[in-house]
Amino acid sequence: MGGNGEAKDQNLYEIIDHTADVGLRVRGRHVAEVFEKAALGFYDLMVSLKAVEAGAVRHVSVEAEALDDLLVQWLSELLYLFEVEGFLGKKVQVVIHPQWSLTAAVQGDFFDPKRHELKLLYKAVTYHQASVDFSDGTWTAQVIFDI
Amino acid sequence: MSGKERLSLERIDGWRWKIPRTGAMRTDGIIYAGEKMLDAIRQDQAMDQVANVACLPGIVGYSMAMPDIHWGYGFPIGGVAAFSMEEGIVSPGGVGYDINCGVRLMTTHLRALELGADKIRELVTALFRNIPSGVGSSRKDFKLSEAELDHVLLKGAQWAVSKGFGEASDLERIEEGGCIPWADPEQVSAKARERGRSQLGTLGSGNHFVEIGVVEEIYEPKTAEVFGLFLGQLTVFVHTGSRGLGHQVCDDFIRVLLKSTQKYGIELPDKQLCCAPVTSSEGRSYLGAMGAAANFAFANRQMISHWVRETFEQFFKEPSERLGLSLLYDVCHNMAKIEEHVWQGRRLKLCVHRKGATRAFAAGHEAVPDLYRSVGQPVLIPGDMGRYSYVLVGTQRAMEDTFGSTCHGAGRVLSRHQAVKSAKGRSVLKEMEDRGIFVLGASKATLVEEMPEAYKDVSDVVEVVAHAGISRPVARLRPLGVMKG
């Protein structure tokens, strides 16, 4: 798919740029960290995180047969929360349980067109080139969204 | 093929290119394209995707791509492939996330010139007030109950008309009469229903739009007359799909079919091509859910065009019949359909996947409405918001070569990110106004991403399908006012 990574924020995520769609790549020392960064990147591409408050909390749990699948399901759950109640995350805490499930607490806010400028709206989180890998002491996760 | 096999591209003629069968491919790939499009197609890895689709079991004919081809998930956008009902498969990746995303064109008795730019601006503003777009917006006067959603999923545009959204005569001018008969609402998950319930009757965002245009060129006067088109006529395009409900159905079934791919021992070159035999329980469940999502999209476009009619009535203070606001046709872009086709002299029942492609049935086909049967099915091809759109007609050549299919639109050339970069320091809205096009959008970011130069020139795409004979140009339309989601 010929994506070329561009650093958006050295500490958070890189954008994977593509003709019709967009994705992100994150790195971290722990697997939970890349899941947290992926979620923050997911929200940051939609609206500027600066404008999001952290007053409300949502708890998420998902299960999957593989880590890449878990990543897709995790972000899909966040997309679902956005679509049905406009929930936007600001702070994310993830716990990953082996083979494989995830529980998370997401502190955030509800979409308000007066305060949040929507930059992007996802149709879905895709499995295409979705990956969670560990090498040389670093976890890397990437995912592509259908826009 | 994921880079395992080197693919070659052989010229068939100026408009068709063959990827000869190699490796796990069960048939050749055929790409419809002009010579100058080939570089972009090669770069995009869309060729690999055409070859990957050719590996799927039970494929009949070729794995094809229309000239608006670009990279998609699993199947390329612009992909067309037919599968045997007995040995073939159905794949959500061959339909896409936005199930039955499609476009409809309404015609009027009005002449665009008599309106002038100020009136167009007011009319677009009025449409923007009456048709919900952007995140979370919906009509205050419309709420859908859980029970009613089942009727939407079963009956599609027929449900909408029964509730007073539009006229019974609209239904014969919609592909499949606006209702997929095999739809099975029970296959639609609670999550998909939850995402969809508040989104029925909303435009959405991204490339979805309502566009007021004018007929500026007629290529085939007799066909144009049958379609009710005349030079200078004011027209309205509506482009939207099945919203969150369809996206969730696709998502749910990719998960289900990833498992059935293993169960049925199907080898996949790409996870997103996950599939199941058409006649398996998983395949039937997906088709039932896809049909229900398609019906949601048919109902969605029907409701929006009803509000277009209402807006025109309020604006011109005349009943819509006097304004001549009638539906020309409604086509689907992302669908898998069970159709009968003749292939190599045999009449076969097939599961035809069109992903970012349009059905283009020829004159005489029983699925073409009576009023158009003498000329063929109308094919509606929207371009970008700054240039032009086309009305084409289906041909016998399409029936023979592409299972009655053709292109669906322009296709992007710039990524959203590149579009944003290239728009820095410019006002896209002002540039559009200088071209005589008034644009109103729910999101500033969308307007920039959707600027004309982000897309291929749709004329190049239409030129290919016309030369290849799989549809014929009837008329060209120019946008005057655009409401973006």
XYZ file of C-alpha atoms in Angstrom, chain A residues 1-2 6 15 17-21 65 68-69 72-73 76-77 79-80 82-84 111 117-129 144-147, chain B residues 44-45 49 70-71 73 97-98 135 191 194-195 199 205 207-208 244 247-248 251 254-255 258-259 270-272 412-418 421 443-445 449:
78
model
C 0.000 0.000 0.000
C 3.029 2.180 -0.244
C 5.603 10.837 8.769
C 0.898 8.918 10.394
C -0.343 8.273 4.681
C -2.362 6.620 1.958
C -4.327 7.811 -1.104
C -7.772 7.000 0.202
C -7.235 6.347 3.878
C -7.089 -14.669 19.397
C -3.034 -7.653 16.049
C -6.674 -8.720 16.222
C -8.219 -3.794 15.774
C -10.979 -4.776 18.198
C -13.175 -0.588 16.906
C -14.705 -0.477 20.384
C -15.062 3.971 17.393
C -18.335 2.382 18.506
C -17.775 7.605 19.602
C -20.554 6.779 17.153
C -23.231 5.908 19.685
C -18.200 15.467 21.206
C -13.374 20.597 15.342
C -13.674 17.225 13.666
C -10.649 16.610 11.441
C -11.434 13.086 10.373
C -14.178 10.515 10.765
C -13.448 6.797 10.496
C -15.777 4.281 8.932
C -13.856 1.334 10.369
C -10.600 0.018 11.776
C -9.220 -2.460 9.245
C -7.157 -5.638 9.511
C -5.061 -4.561 6.547
C -1.409 -4.518 7.660
C -5.073 1.562 9.066
C -8.504 3.154 9.154
C -11.135 3.159 6.449
C -12.232 6.755 5.959
C -0.693 1.791 -5.657
C -0.263 -2.017 -5.478
C -5.079 -6.898 -5.309
C -7.239 2.234 -6.515
C -6.002 0.334 -3.534
C -8.997 -3.528 1.603
C -17.281 -1.179 4.606
C -19.867 1.200 3.184
C -21.392 13.977 13.393
C -23.944 -3.055 17.805
C -27.166 0.751 17.722
C -24.777 2.560 15.348
C -28.136 7.676 11.580
C -19.178 12.859 6.039
C -17.024 12.062 0.110
C -20.799 12.050 0.657
C -22.443 3.148 10.769
C -19.658 -0.335 8.502
C -20.389 -2.429 11.577
C -16.592 -5.334 10.560
C -14.838 -9.944 8.613
C -14.383 -11.449 12.087
C -11.794 -15.002 9.118
C -12.749 -18.128 11.062
C -4.515 -11.322 2.286
C -6.549 -11.494 5.521
C -8.979 -8.855 4.282
C -8.548 9.863 -5.403
C -5.044 10.836 -6.489
C -3.934 12.818 -3.424
C -4.064 11.400 0.079
C -6.033 13.452 2.587
C -2.770 14.480 4.177
C -1.310 15.604 0.825
C -0.664 20.223 2.694
C -16.471 20.272 8.454
C -13.694 22.542 7.165
C -11.269 19.626 7.071
C -9.652 16.869 1.646
